[in-house]
mmCIF file of C-alpha atoms in Angstrom:
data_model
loop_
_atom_site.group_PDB
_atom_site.id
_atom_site.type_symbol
_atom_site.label_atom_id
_atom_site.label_comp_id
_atom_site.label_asym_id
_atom_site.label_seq_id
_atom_site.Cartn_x
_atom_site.Cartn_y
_atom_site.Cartn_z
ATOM 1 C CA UNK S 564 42.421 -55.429 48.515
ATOM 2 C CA UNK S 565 40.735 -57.851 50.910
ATOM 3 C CA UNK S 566 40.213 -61.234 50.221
ATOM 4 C CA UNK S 567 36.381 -62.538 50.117
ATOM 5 C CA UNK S 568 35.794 -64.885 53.033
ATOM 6 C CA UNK S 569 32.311 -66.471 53.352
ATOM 7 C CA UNK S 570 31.278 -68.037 56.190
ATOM 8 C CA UNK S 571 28.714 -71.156 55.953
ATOM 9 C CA UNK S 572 27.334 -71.482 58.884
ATOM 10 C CA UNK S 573 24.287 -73.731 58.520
ATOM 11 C CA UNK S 574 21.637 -74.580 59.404
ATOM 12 C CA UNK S 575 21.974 -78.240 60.001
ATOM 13 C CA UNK S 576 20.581 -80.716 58.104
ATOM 14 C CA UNK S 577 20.459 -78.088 54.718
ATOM 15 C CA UNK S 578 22.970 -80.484 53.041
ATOM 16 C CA UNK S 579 25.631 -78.681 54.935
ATOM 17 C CA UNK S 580 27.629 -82.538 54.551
ATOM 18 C CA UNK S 581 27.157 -83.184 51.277
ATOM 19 C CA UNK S 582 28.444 -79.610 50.340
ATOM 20 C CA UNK S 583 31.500 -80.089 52.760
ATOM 21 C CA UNK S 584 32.262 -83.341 51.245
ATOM 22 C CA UNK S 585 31.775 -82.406 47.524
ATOM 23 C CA UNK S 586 34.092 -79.252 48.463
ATOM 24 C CA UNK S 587 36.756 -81.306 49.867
ATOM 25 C CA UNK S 588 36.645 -83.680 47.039
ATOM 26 C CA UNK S 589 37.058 -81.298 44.568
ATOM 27 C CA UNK S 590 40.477 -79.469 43.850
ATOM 28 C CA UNK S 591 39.812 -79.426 40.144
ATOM 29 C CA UNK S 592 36.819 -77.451 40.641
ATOM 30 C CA UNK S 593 37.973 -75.220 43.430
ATOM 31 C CA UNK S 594 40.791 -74.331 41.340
ATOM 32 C CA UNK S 595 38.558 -73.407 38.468
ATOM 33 C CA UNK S 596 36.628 -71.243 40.997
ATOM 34 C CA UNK S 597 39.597 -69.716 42.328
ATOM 35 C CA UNK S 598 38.375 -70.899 45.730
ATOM 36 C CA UNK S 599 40.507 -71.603 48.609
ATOM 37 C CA UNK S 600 38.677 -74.457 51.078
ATOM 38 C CA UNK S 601 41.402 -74.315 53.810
ATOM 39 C CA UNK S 602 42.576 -77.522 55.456
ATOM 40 C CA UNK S 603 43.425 -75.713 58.363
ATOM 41 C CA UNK S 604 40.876 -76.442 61.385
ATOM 42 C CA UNK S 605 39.279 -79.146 58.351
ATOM 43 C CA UNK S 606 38.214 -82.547 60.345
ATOM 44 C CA UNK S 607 35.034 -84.422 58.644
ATOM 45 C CA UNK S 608 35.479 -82.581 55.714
ATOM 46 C CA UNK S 609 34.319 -79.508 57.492
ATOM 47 C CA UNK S 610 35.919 -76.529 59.648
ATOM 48 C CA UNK S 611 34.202 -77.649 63.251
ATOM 49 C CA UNK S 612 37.830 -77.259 64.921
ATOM 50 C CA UNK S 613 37.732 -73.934 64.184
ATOM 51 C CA UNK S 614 34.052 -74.013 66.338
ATOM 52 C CA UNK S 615 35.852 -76.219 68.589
ATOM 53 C CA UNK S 616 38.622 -73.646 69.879
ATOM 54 C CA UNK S 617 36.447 -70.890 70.188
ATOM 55 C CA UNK S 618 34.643 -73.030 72.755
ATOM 56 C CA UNK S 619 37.585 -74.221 74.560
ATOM 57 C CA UNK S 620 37.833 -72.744 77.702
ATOM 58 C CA UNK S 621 41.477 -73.081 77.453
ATOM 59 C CA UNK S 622 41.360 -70.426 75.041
ATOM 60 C CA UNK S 623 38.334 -68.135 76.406
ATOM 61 C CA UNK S 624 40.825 -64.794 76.895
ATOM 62 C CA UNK S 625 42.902 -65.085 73.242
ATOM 63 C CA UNK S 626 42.698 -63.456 70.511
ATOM 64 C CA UNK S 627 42.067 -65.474 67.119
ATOM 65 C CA UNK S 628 45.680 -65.438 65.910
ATOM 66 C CA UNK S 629 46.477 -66.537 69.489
ATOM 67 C CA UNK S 630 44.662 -69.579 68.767
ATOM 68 C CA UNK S 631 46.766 -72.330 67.200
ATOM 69 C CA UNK S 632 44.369 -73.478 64.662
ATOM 70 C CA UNK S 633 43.259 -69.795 63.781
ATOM 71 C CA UNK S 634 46.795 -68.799 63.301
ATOM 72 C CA UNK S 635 47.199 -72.097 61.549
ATOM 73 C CA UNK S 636 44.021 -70.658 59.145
ATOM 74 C CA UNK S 637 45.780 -67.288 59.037
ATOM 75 C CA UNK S 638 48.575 -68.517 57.866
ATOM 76 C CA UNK S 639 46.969 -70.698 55.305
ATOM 77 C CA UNK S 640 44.931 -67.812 53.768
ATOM 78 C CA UNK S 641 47.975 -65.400 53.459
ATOM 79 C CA UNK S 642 50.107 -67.681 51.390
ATOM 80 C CA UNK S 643 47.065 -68.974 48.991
ATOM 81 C CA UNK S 644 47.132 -67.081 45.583
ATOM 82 C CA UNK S 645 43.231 -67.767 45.899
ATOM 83 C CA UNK S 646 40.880 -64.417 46.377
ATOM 84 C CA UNK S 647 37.890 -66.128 48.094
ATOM 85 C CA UNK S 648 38.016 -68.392 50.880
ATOM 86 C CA UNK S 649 35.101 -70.613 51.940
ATOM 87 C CA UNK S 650 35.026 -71.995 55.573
ATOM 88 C CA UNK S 651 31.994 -74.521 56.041
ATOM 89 C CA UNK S 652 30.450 -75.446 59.755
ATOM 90 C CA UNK S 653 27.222 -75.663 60.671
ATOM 91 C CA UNK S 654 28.130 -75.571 64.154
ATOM 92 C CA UNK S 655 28.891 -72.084 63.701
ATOM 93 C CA UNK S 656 25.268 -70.793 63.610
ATOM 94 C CA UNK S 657 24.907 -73.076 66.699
ATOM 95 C CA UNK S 658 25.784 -71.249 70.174
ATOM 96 C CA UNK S 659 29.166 -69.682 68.832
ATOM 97 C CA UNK S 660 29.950 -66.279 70.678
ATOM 98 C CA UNK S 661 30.330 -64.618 67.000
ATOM 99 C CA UNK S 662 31.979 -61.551 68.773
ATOM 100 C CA UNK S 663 34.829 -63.406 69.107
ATOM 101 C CA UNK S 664 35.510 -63.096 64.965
ATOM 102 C CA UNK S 665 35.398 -59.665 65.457
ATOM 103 C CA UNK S 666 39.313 -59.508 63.694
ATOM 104 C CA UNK S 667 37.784 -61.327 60.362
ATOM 105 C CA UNK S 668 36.136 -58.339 59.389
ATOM 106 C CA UNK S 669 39.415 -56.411 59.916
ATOM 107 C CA UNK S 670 41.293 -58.581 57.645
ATOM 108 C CA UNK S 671 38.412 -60.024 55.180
ATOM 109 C CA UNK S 672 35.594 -59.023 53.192
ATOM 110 C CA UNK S 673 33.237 -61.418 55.318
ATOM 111 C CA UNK S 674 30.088 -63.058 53.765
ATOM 112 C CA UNK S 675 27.808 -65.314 55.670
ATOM 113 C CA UNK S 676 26.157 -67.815 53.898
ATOM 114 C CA UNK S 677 22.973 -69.383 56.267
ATOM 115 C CA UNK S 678 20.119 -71.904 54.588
ATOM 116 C CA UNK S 679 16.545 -71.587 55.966
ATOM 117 C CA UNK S 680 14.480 -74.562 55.556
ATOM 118 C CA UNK S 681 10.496 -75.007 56.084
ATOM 119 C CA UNK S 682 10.319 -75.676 59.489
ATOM 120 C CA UNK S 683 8.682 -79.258 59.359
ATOM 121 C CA UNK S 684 10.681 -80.773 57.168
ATOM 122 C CA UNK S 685 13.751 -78.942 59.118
ATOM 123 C CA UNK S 686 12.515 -80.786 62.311
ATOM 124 C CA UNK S 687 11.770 -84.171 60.249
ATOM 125 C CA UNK S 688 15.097 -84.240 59.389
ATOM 126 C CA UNK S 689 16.627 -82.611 62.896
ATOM 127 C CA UNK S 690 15.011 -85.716 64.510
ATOM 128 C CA UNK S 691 15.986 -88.554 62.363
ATOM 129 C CA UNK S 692 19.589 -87.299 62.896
ATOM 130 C CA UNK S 693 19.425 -87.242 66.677
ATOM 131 C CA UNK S 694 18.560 -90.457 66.655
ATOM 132 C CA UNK S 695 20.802 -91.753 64.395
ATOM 133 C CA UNK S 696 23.647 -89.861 66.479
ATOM 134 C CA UNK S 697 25.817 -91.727 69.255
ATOM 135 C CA UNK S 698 26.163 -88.450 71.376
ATOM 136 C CA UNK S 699 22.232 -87.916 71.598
ATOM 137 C CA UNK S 700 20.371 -90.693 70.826
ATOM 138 C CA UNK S 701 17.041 -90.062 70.513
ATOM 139 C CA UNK S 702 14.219 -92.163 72.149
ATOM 140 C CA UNK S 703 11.065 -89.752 72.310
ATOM 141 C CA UNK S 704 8.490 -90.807 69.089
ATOM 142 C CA UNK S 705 8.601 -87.542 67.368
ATOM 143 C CA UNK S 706 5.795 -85.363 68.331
ATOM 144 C CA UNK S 707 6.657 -86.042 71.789
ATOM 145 C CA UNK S 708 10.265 -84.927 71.189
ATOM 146 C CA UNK S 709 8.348 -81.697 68.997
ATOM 147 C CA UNK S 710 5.914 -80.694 72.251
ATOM 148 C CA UNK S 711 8.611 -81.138 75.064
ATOM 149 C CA UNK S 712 12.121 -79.614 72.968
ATOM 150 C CA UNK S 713 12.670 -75.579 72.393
ATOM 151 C CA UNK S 714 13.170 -76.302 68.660
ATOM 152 C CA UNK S 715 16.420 -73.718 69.043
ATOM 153 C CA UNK S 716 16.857 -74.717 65.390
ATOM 154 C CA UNK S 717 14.374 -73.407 63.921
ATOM 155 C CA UNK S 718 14.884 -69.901 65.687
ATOM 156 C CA UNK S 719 16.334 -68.370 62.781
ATOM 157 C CA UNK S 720 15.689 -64.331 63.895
ATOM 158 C CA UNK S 721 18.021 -65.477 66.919
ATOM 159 C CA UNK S 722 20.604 -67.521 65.399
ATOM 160 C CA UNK S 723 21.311 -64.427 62.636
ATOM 161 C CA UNK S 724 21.124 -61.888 64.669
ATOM 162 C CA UNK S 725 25.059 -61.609 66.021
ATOM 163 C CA UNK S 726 25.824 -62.476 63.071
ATOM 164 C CA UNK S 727 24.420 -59.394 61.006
ATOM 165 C CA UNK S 728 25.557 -57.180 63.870
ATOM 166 C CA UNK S 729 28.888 -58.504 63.485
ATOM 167 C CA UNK S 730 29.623 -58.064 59.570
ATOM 168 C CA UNK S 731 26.229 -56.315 58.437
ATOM 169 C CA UNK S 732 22.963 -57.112 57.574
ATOM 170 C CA UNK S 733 24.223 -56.705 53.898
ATOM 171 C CA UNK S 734 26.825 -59.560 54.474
ATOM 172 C CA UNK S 735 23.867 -62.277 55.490
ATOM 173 C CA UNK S 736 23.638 -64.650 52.131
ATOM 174 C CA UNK S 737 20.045 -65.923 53.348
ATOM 175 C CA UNK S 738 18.777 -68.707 50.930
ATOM 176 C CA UNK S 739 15.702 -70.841 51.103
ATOM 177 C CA UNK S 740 16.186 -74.631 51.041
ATOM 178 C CA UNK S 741 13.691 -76.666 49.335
ATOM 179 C CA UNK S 742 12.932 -78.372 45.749
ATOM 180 C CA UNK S 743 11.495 -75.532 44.383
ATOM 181 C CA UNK S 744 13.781 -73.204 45.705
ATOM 182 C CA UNK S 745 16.816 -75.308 44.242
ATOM 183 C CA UNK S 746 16.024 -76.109 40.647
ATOM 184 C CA UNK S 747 19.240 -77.137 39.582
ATOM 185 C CA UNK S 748 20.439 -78.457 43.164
ATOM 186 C CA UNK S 749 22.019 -77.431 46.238
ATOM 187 C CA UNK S 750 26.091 -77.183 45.029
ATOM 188 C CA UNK S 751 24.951 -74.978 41.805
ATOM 189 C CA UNK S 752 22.693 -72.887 44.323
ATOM 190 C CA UNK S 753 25.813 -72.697 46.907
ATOM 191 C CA UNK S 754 28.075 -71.601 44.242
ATOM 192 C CA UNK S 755 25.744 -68.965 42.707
ATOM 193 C CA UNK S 756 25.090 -67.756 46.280
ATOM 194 C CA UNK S 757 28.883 -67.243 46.016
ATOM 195 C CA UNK S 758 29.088 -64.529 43.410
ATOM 196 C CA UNK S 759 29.687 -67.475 40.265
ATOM 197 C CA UNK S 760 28.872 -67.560 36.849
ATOM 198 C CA UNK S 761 29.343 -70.965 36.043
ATOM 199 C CA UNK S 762 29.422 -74.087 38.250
ATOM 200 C CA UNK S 763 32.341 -76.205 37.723
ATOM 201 C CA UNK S 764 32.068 -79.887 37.680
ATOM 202 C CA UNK S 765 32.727 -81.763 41.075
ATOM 203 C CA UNK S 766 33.514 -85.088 42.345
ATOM 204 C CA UNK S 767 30.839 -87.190 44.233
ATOM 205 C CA UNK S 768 30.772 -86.700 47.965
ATOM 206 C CA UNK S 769 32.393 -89.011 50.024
ATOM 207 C CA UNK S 770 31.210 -92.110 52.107
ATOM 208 C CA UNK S 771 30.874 -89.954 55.119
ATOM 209 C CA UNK S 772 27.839 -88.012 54.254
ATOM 210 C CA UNK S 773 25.785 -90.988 54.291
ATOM 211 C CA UNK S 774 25.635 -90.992 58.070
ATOM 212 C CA UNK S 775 23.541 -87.821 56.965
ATOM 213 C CA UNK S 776 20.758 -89.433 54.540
ATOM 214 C CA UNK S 777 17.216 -89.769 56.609
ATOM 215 C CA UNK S 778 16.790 -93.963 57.558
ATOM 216 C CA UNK S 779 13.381 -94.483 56.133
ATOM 217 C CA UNK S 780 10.594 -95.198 58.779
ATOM 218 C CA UNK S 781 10.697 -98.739 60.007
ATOM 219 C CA UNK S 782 14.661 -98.530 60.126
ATOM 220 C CA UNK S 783 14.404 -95.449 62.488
ATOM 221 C CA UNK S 784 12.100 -96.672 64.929
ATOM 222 C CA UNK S 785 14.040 -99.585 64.731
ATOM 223 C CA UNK S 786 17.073 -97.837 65.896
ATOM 224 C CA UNK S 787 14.973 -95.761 67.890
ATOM 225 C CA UNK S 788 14.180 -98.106 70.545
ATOM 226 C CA UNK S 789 17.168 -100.460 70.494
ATOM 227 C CA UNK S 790 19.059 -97.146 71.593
ATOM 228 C CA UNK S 791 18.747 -97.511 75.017
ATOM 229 C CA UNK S 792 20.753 -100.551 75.068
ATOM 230 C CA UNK S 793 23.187 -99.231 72.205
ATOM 231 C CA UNK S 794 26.127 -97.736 74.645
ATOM 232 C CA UNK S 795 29.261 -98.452 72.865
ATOM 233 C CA UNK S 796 30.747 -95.441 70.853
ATOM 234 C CA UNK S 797 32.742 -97.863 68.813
ATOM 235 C CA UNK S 798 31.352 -99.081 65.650
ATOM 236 C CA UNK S 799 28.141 -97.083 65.965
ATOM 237 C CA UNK S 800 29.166 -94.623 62.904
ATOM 238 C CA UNK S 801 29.796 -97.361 60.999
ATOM 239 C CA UNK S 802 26.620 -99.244 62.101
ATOM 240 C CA UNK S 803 24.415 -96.539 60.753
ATOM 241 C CA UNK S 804 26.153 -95.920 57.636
ATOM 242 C CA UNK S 805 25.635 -99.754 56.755
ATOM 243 C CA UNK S 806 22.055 -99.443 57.907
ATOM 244 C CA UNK S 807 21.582 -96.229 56.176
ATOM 245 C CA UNK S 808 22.647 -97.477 52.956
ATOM 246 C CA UNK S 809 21.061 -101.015 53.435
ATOM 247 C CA UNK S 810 17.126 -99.531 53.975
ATOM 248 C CA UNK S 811 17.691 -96.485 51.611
ATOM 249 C CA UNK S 812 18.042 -99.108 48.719
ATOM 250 C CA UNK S 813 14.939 -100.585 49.513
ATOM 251 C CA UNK S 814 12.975 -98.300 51.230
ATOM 252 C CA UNK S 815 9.228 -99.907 50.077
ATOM 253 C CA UNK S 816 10.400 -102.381 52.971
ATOM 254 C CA UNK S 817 10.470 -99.940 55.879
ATOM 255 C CA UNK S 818 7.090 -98.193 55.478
ATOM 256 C CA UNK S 819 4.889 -99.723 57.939
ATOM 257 C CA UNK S 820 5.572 -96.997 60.793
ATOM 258 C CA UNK S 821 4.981 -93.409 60.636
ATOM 259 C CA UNK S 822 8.351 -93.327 62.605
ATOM 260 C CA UNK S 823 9.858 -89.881 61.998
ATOM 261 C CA UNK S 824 7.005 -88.277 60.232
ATOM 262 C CA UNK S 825 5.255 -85.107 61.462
ATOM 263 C CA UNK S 826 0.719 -85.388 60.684
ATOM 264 C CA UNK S 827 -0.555 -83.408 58.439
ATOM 265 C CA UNK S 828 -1.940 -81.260 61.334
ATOM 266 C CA UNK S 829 1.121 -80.981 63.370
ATOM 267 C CA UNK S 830 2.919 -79.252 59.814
ATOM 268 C CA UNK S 831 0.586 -76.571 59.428
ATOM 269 C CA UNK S 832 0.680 -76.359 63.252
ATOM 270 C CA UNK S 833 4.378 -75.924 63.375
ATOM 271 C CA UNK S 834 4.301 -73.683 60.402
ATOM 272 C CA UNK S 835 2.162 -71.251 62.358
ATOM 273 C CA UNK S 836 4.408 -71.731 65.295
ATOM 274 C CA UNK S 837 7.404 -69.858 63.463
ATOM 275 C CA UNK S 838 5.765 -68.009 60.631
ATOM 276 C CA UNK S 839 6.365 -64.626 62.855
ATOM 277 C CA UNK S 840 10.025 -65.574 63.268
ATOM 278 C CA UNK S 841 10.690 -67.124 59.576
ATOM 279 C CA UNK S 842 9.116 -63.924 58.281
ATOM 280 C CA UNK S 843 11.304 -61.263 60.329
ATOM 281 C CA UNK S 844 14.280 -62.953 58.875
ATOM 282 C CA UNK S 845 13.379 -63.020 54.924
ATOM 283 C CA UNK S 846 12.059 -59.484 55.515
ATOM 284 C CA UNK S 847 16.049 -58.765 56.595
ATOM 285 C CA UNK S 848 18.098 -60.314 54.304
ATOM 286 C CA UNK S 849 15.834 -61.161 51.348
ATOM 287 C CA UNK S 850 13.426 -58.051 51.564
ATOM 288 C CA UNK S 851 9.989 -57.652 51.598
ATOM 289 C CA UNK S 852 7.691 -60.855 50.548
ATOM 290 C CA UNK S 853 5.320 -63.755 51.929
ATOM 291 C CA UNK S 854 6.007 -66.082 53.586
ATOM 292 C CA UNK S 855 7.834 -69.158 51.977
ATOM 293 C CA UNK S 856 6.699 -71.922 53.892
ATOM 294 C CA UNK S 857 2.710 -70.850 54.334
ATOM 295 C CA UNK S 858 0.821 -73.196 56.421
ATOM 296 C CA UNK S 859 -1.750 -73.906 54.205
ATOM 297 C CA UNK S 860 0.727 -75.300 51.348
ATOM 298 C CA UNK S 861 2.396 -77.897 54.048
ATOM 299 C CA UNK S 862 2.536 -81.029 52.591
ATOM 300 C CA UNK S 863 0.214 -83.804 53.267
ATOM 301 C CA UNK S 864 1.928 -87.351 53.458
ATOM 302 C CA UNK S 865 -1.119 -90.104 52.236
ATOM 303 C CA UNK S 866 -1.641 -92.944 54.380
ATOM 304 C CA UNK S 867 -0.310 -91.387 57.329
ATOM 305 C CA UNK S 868 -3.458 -92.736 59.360
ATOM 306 C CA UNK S 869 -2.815 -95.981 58.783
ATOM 307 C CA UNK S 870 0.373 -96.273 59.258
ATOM 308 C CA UNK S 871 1.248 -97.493 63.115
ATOM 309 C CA UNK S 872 2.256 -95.073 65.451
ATOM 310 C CA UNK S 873 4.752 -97.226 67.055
ATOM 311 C CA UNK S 874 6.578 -100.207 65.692
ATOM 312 C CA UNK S 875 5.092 -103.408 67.085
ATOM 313 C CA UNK S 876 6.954 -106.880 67.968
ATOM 314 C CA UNK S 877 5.806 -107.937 64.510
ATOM 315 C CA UNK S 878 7.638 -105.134 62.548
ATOM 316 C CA UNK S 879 10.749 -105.087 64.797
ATOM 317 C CA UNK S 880 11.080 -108.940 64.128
ATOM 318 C CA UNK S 881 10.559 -107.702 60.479
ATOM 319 C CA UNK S 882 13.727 -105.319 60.277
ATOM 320 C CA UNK S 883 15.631 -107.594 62.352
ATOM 321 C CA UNK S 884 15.202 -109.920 59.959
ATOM 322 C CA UNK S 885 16.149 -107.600 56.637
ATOM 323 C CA UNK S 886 19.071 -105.925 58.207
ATOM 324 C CA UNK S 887 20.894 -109.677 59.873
ATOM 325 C CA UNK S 888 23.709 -109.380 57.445
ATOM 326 C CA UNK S 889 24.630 -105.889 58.388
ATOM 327 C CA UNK S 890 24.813 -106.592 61.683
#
């Protein structure tokens, strides 16, 4: 019999860190599961070197077992006594020529798990990460970045598609991220999506998945326009992390901006925007329904109005000021 593999392949910024982190800190519970989360192609707590090699151009003409870390994985997999295996990346679901897995489905029972989110708070999110980020660093205010960027992200129709044609529409685990989607969290929802039962206990997530948590407004615009002159790699990570955990345990201090925050107008707009292409992907893998994120039920943030649109000298000096000892 083939052993279950399930593929989690996104999308970004649906807790995919916290998830990778909690599995990874968790042998106890993966035991209990009996759940293999293979350190093989594992760096950050989740399977990108996996992603990696498939893009290398060294190895554009090999087969997956002719790929060190694949065979690595392989090799892994064949000598657990575990019957499911979990890889995590959400840079799977993001430009990864899924043709090449072709020889998974050969020797696994494939599952691919993929979380939609509603697409505003999806691109709230999106944002605040790419400008936290040392390889993009983000210096368009938010609706500018909205008007002038694809938004390949929240193309879900596309970003499935190889996928189902690859291991079956039946194999696509589609779930909908959101509060009321995830009553008792995200890890019990990820292990139910699974097949489970029962959902073991785990250990907290590591440090690393607070580069992950959204800066609250002030602290993002903050970071947002000292990035032009932040252009050394090193100590960056760690720069957010500290600033991250600094302004996310006071937050009522860094809410004089509307840094990072879609209007009420632009939500239902972008809601419109890919309603057609949200729909024609629950209609695939979760069957016929409405919509999940209707435009009319976006959420309205109060005070948005008089918020600033930009942070002024005043508020700059301000978060300068709170954030000196981090520094």
């Amino acid at each position: 019999m083939k052993k279950r593999l399930f593929l989690h392949i996104g999308s970004h910024k649906t807790a995919t860190t916290f998830l990778q982190s909690s599995f990874a800190a968790s042998p106890q519970a993966l035991a209990e599961l009996d759940l293999l989360y293979p350190r093989a192609g594992r760096i950050y707590e989740a399977h990108f070197n996996l992603v990696w090699a498939l893009n290398d151009r060294a190895f554009a003409n090999r087969a997956l077992q002719d790929i060190p870390v694949w065979a690595e994985l392989f090799a892994e997999i064949d000598a657990s006594p575990h019957a499911t295996v979990l890889l995590s990346s959400e840079n799977f679901g993001w430009g990864s020529d899924v043709t090449r897995l072709a020889d998974l489905a050969k020797r696994y029972d494939v599952q691919v798990i993929y979380y939609l989110r509603s697409p505003d708070s999806h691109l709230e999110s999106f944002y605040n990460q790419v400008v936290k980020d040392f390889d993009t660093k983000e210096q368009r205010p938010l609706e500018r970045y909205m008007s002038e960027d694809q938004l390949g992200i929240l193309d879900t129709t596309k970003l499935l598609t190889p996928w189902a044609e690859m291991f079956g529409r039946a194999a696509i685990r589609l779930r909908l991220f959101s509060k009321s989607f995830l009553p008792d969290g995200i890890l019990a929802d990820f292990v139910k999506a699974m097949g489970y039962a029962t959902v073991p206990a785990f250990n907290p997530a590591a440090d690393s998945a607070q580069h992950k948590v959204a800066l609250p407004p002030d602290a993002l615009e903050y970071l947002r326009l000292s990035n032009p002159w932040l252009t050394e790699r090193a100590g960056h990570h760690d720069f957010v992390v500290r600033l991250v955990k600094f302004s996310t345990a006071n937050p009522a201090a860094f809410q004089t901006t509307r840094s990072g925050i879609l209007s009420p107008r632009a939500r239902q707009v972008l809601r419109l925007r890919v309603r057609a292409n949200q729909l024609q992907a629950v209609h695939a893998y979760l069957g016929p329904r409405r919509t999940p994120f209707p435009a009319n039920e976006a959420p309205d943030f109060p005070g948005y109005d008089s918020r600033l649109p930009e942070a002024d000298a005043k508020v700059m000096g301000k978060v300068a000021a709170l954030i000196r000892g981090i520094v």
